[in-house]
Tab-separated table of C-alpha atoms (C1' of nucleotides) in Angstrom:
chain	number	residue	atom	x	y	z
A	812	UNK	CA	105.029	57.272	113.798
A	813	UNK	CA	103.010	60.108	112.253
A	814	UNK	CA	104.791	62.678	110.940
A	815	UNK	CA	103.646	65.103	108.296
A	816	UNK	CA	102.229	62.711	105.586
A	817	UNK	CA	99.841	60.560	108.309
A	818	UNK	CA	99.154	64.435	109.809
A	819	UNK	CA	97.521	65.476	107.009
A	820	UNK	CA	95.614	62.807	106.476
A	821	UNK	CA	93.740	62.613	110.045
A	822	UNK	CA	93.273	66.528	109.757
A	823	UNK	CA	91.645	65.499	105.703
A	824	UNK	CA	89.487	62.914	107.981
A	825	UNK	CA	88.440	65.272	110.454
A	826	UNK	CA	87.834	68.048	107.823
A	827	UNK	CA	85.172	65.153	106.587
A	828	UNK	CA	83.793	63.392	109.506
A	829	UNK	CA	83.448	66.181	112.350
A	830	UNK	CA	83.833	69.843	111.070
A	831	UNK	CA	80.473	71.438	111.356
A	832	UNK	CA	79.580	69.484	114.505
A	833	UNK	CA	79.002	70.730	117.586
A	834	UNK	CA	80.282	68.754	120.876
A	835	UNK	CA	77.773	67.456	123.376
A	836	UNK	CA	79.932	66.205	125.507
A	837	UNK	CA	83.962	66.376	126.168
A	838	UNK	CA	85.527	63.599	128.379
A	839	UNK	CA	89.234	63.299	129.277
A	840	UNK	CA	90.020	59.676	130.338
A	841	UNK	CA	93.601	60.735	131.487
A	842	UNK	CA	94.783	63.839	132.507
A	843	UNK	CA	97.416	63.916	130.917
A	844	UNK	CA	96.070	63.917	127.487
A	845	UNK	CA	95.735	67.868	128.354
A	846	UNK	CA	98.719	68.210	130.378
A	847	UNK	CA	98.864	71.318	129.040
A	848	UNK	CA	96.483	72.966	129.068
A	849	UNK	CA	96.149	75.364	131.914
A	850	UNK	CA	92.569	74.702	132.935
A	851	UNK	CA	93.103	70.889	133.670
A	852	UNK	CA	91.041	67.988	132.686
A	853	UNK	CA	87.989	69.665	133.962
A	854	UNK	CA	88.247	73.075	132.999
A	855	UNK	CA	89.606	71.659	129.415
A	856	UNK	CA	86.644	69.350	128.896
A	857	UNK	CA	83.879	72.282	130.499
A	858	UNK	CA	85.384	74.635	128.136
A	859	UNK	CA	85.277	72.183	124.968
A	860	UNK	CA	81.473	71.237	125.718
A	861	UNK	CA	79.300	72.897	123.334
A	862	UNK	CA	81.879	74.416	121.347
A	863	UNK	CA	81.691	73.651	116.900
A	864	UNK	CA	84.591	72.678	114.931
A	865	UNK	CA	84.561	75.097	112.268
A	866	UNK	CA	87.582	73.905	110.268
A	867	UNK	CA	90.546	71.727	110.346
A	868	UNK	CA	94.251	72.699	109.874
A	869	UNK	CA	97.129	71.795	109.883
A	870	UNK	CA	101.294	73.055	110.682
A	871	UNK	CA	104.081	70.216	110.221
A	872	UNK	CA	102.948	67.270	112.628
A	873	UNK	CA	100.580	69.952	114.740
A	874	UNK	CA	96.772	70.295	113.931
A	875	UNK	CA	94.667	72.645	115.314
A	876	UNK	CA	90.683	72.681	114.812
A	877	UNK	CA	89.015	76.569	115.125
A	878	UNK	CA	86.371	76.474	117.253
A	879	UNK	CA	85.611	80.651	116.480
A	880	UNK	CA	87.848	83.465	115.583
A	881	UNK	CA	90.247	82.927	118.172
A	882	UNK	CA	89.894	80.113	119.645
A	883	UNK	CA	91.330	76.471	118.543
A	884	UNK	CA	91.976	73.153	120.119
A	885	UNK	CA	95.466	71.885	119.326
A	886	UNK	CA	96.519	68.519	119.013
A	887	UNK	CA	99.747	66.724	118.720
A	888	UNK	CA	99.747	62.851	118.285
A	889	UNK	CA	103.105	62.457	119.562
A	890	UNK	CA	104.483	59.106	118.722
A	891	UNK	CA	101.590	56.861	118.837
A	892	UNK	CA	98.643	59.094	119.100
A	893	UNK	CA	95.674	58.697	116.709
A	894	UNK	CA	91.871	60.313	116.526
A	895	UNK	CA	89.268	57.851	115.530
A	896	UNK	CA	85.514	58.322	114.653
A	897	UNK	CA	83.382	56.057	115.203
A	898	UNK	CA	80.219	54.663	116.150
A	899	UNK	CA	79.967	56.198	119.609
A	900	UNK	CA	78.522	53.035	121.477
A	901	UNK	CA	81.364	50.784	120.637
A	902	UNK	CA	83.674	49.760	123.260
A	903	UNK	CA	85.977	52.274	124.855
A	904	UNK	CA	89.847	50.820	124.202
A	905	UNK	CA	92.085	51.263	126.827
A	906	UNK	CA	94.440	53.733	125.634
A	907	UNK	CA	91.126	56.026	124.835
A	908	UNK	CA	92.652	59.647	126.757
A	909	UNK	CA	89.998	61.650	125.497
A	910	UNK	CA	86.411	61.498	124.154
A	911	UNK	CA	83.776	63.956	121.993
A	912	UNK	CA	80.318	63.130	121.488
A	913	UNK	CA	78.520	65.304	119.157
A	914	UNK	CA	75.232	67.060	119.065
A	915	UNK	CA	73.752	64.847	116.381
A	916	UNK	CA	74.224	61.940	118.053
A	917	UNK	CA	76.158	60.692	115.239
A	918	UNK	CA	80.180	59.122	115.114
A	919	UNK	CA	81.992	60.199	118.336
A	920	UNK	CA	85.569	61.389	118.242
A	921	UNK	CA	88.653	59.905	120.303
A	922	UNK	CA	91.704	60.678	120.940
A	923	UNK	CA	93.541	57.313	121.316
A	924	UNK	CA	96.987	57.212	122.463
A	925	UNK	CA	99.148	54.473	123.755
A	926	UNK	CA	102.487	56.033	124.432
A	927	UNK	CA	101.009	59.874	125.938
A	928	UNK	CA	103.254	61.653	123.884
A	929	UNK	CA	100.912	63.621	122.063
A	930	UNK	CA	98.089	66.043	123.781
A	931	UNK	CA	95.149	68.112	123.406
A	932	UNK	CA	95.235	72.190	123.926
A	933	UNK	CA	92.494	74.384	123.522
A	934	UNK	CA	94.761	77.385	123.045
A	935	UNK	CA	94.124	80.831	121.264
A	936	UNK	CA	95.166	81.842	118.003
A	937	UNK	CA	97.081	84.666	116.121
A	938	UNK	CA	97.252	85.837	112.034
A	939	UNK	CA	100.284	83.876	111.227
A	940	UNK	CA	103.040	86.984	110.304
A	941	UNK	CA	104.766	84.061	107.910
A	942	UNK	CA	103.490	85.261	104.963
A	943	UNK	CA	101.005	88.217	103.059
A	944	UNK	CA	98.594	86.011	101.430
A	945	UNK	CA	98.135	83.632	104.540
A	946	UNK	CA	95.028	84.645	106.119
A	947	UNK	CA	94.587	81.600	108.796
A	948	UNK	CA	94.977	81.657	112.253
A	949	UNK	CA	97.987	79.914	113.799
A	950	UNK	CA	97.872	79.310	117.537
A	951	UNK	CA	99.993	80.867	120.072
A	952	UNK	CA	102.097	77.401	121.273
A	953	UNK	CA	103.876	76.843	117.712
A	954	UNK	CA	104.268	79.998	116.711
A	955	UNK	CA	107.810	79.164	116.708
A	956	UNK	CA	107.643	75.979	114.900
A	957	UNK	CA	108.463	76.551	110.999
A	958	UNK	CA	106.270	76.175	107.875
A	959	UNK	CA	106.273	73.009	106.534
A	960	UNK	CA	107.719	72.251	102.910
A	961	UNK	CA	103.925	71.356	101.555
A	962	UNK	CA	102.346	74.834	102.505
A	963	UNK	CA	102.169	77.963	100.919
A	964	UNK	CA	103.918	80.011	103.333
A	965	UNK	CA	107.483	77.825	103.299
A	966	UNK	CA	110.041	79.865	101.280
A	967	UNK	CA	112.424	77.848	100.028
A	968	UNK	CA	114.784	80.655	99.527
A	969	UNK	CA	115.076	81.160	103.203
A	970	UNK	CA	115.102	77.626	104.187
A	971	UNK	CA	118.447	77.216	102.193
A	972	UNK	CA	120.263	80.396	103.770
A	973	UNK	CA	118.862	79.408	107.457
A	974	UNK	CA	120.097	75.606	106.536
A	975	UNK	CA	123.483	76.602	105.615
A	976	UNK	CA	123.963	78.953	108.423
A	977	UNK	CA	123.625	76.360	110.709
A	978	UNK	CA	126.540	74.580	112.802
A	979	UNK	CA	125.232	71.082	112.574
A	980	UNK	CA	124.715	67.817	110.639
A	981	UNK	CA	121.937	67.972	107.957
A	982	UNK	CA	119.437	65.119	109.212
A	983	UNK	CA	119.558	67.178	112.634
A	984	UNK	CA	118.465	70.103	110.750
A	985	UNK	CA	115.757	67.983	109.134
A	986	UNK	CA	114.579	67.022	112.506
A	987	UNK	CA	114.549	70.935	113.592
A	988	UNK	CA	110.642	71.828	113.979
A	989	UNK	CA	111.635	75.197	114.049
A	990	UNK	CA	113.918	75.432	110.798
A	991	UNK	CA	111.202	72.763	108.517
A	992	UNK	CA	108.739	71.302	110.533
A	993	UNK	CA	107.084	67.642	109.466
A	994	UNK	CA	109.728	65.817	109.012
A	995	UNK	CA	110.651	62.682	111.346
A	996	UNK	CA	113.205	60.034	111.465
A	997	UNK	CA	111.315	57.682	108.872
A	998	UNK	CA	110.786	60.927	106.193
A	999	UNK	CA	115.128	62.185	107.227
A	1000	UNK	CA	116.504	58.933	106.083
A	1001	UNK	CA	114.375	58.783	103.106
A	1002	UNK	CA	115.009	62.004	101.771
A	1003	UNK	CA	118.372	61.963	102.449
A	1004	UNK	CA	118.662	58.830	100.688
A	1005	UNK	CA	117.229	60.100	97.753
A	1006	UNK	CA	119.227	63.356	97.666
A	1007	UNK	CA	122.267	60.668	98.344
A	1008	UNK	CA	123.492	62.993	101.368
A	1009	UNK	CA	124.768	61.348	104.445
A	1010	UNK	CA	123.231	62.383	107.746
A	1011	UNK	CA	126.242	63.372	109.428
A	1012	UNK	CA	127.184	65.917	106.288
A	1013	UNK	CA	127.893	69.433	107.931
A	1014	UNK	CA	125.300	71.820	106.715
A	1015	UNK	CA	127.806	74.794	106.201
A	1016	UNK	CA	129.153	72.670	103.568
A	1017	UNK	CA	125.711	72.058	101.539
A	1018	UNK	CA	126.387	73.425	97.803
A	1019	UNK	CA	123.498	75.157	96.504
A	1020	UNK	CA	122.173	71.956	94.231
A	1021	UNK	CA	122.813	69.484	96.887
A	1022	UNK	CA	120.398	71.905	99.280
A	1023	UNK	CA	117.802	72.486	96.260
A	1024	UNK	CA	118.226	68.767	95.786
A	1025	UNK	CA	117.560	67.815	99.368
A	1026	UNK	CA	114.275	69.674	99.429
A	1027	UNK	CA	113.218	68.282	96.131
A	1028	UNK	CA	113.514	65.036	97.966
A	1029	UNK	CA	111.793	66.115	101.324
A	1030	UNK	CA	108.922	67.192	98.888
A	1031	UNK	CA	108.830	64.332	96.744
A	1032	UNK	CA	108.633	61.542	100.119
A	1033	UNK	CA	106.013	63.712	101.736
A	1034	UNK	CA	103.982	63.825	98.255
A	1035	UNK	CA	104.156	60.197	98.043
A	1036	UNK	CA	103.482	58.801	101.187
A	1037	UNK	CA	100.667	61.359	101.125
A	1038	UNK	CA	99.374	60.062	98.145
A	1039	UNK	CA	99.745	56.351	99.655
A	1040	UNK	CA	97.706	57.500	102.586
A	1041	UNK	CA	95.154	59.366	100.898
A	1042	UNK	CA	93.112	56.028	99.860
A	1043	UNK	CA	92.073	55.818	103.462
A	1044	UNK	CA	90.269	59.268	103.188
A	1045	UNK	CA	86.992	57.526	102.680
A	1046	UNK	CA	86.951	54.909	105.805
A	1047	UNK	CA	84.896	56.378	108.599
A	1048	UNK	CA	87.750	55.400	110.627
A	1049	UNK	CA	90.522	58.442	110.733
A	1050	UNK	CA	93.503	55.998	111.631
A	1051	UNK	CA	97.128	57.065	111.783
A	1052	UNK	CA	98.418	53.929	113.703
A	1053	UNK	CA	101.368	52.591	111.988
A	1054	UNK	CA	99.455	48.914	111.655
A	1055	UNK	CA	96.310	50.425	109.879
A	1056	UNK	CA	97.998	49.788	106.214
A	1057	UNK	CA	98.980	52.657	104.602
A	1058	UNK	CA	102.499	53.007	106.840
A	1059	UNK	CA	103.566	50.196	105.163
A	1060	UNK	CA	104.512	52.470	102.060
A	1061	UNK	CA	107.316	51.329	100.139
A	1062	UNK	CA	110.557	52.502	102.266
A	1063	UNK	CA	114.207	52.631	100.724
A	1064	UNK	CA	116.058	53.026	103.412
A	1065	UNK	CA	114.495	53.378	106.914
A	1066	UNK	CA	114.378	49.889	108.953
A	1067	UNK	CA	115.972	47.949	106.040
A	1068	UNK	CA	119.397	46.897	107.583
A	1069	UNK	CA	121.203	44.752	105.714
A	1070	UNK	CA	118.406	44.475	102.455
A	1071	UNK	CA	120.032	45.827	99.368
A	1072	UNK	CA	119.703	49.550	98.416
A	1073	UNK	CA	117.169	49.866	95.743
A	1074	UNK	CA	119.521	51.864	93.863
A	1075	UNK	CA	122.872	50.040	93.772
A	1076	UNK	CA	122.220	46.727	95.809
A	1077	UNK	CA	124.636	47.811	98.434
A	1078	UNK	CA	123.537	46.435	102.022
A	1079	UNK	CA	121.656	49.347	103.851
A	1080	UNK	CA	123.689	49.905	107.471
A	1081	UNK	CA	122.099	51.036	110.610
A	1082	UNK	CA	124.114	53.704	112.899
A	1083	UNK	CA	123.107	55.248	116.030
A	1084	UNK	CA	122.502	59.558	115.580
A	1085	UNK	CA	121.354	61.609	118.520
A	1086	UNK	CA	119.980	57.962	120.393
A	1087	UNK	CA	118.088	56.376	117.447
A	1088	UNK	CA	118.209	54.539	114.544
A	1089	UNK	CA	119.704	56.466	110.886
A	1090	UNK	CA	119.674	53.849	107.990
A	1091	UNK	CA	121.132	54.916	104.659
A	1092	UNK	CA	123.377	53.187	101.818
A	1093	UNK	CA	127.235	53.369	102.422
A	1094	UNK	CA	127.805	53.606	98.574
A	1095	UNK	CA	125.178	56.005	97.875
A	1096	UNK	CA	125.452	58.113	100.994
A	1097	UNK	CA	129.897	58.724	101.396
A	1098	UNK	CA	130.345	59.966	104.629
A	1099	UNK	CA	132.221	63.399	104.914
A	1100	UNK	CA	135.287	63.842	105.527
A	1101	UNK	CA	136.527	63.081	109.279
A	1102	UNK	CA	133.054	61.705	110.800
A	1103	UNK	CA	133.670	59.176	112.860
A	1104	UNK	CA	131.262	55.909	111.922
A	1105	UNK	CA	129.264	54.720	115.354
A	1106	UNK	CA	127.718	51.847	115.479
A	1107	UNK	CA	124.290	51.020	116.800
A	1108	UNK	CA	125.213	50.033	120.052
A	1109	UNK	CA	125.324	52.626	123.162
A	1110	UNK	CA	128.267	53.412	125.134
A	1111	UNK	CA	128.197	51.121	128.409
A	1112	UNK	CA	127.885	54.004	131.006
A	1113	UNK	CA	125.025	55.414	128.954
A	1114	UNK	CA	123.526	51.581	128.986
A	1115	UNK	CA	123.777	51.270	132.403
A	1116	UNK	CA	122.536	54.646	133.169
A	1117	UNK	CA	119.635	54.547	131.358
A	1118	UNK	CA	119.398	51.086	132.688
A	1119	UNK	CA	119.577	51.702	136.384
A	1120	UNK	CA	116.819	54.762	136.171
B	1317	DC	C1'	120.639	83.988	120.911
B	1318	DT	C1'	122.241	78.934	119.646
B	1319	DA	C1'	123.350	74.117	120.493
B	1320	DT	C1'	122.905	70.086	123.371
B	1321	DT	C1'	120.902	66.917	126.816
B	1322	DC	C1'	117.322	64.791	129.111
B	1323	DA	C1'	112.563	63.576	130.897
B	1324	DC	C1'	108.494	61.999	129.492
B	1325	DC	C1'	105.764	57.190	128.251
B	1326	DT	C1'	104.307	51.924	127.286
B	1327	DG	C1'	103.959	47.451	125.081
B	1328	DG	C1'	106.208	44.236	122.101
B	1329	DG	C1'	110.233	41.750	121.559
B	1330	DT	C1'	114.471	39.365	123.151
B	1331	DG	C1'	117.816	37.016	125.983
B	1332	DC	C1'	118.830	34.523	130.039
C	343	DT	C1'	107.328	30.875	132.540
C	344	DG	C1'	109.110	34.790	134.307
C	345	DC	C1'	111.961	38.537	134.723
C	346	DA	C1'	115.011	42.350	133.267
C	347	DC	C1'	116.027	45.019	129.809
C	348	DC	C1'	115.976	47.191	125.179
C	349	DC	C1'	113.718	49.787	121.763
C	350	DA	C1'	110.663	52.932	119.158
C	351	DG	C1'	111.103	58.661	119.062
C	352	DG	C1'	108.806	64.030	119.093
C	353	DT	C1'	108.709	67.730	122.069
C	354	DG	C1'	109.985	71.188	125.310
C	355	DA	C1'	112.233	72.350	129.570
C	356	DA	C1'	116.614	72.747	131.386
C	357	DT	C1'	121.358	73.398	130.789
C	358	DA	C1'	125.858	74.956	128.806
DNA sequence: CTATTCACCTGGGTGC
DNA sequence: TGCACCCAGGTGAATA
């Protein structure tokens, strides 16, 4: 699942392999790759054709390519989303959605995506008002999502206060686009592993170290798996699929039920939080006071509901 | 405004 | 072998 870490790297791959190129042709394979964007499949793919990518950037898991001032097209990968390059006459996979062929006749790009979660936008963009010395553009459709702890406009100072002013458990908050963006299941259970906070901890309770802990840990997974990733920066192929290698990054918590916490050998458990999966170490990670432990399994009406649909 | 719930998707895996 | 079902989960619209 890309989050942050795999972001960055496809927007370092198109930074290498397409900015500067101008599109001779825009295809969308299935509409709704652009679902939305207003103009539809056609007006989306008219309006792409001829258009330059001028520079690749990135916001949490969004990335946005500027075609001119104010202009961009967005992207989101969504769950299972990834943009390849490639030699333009090799077979088109099924789960191809969308398709640029450039100018120069050289490496085509495509916008893969099994699952449709993710989408393409060509949207307009605004001066980001997050910060004095940040001169980029940000488009319009995440304004509202939050700076992400790797860039120069997250202030960690406001982060904490907004954190503990929230009503809520603190892997929710992790989760919260809008508070932190970049962050997804895999990164929350890491870094609350390493800050050795349990997801269900209320965030009105955070002490000040255990929040300036928490986002030394956030920081310290993202660096990491970035760094992991980064050796992939030279293959012509911009992959962000969780088989192509690198997402097999050494994991402490996530998806290791029952292995033995790196840290104090105690079997890793698996509970259920807001209908997935939260792993973390029951010695390590003490629950707070009065949460009530679930268990992975669903409640039988929600079973059957989600079964009869 | 804030917090919560649900719809949106598909292919691999599992159990009967 | 075939079928039904579960599971992965990020986002934004809808709802309370």
């Amino acid at each position: 699942m890309p989050e942050l870490p795999e972001v960055e790297t496809v927007r370092a791959g198109i930074e290498r392999h397409v900015v500067g190129r101008t599109v001779a042709t825009a295809t969308v394979l299935n509409p709704r790759a652009v679902r939305r964007d207003p103009a539809g499949p056609e007006g989306f793919a008219d309006a792409m054709t001829g258009r330059t990518f001028l520079r690749a950037e990135r916001r949490g898991k969004y990335l946005w390519f500027a075609l001119d001032d104010t202009e961009a097209l967005l992207a989101h990968l969504g769950m299972s989303g990834q943009l390849l390059v490639g030699d333009p006459d090799r077979p088109l996979s099924p789960h191809v959605r969308a398709r640029f062929t450039f100018t120069d006749g050289g490496p085509d790009l495509r916008f893969t995506d099994q699952r449709t979660f993710g989408h393409l936008m060509l949207v307009t963009a605004a001066p980001a008002a997050d910060g004095a010395e940040v001169r980029r553009l940000v488009p319009a459709p995440i304004a509202h999502i939050a700076p992400d702890p790797l860039e120069a406009a997250f202030d960690a100072k406001d982060f904490a206060a907004r954190l503990t002013r929230k009503r809520t458990e603190v892997k929710r908050a992790l989760l919260d686009q809008s508070l932190i963006s970049g962050i997804g299941n895999i990164y929350a259970d890491e870094a609350l592993w390493r800050a050795k906070l349990h997801w269900a901890r209320p965030t009105q309770t955070l002490k000040r170290g255990e929040v300036s802990r928490l986002l030394d840990a956030v920081r310290e997974v993202l660096t990491e798996a970035l760094k992991s990733g980064g050796t992939s920066f030279d293959a012509l192929y911009v992959n962000v699929n969780g088989e192509s290698g690198y997402f097999d990054r050494s994991l402490n918590a996530y998806g290791r039920e029952g292995e033995p916490c790196p840290r104090c050998g105690t079997p890793v458990r698996r509970e259920t939080f807001m209908n997935r999966s939260s792993y973390s170490c029951p010695h390590c990670q003490r629950p707070p006071r009065g949460s009530t432990e679930r268990t992975p399994q669903r409640v039988a009406g929600a079973a059957q509901a989600a079964g009869s649909r």
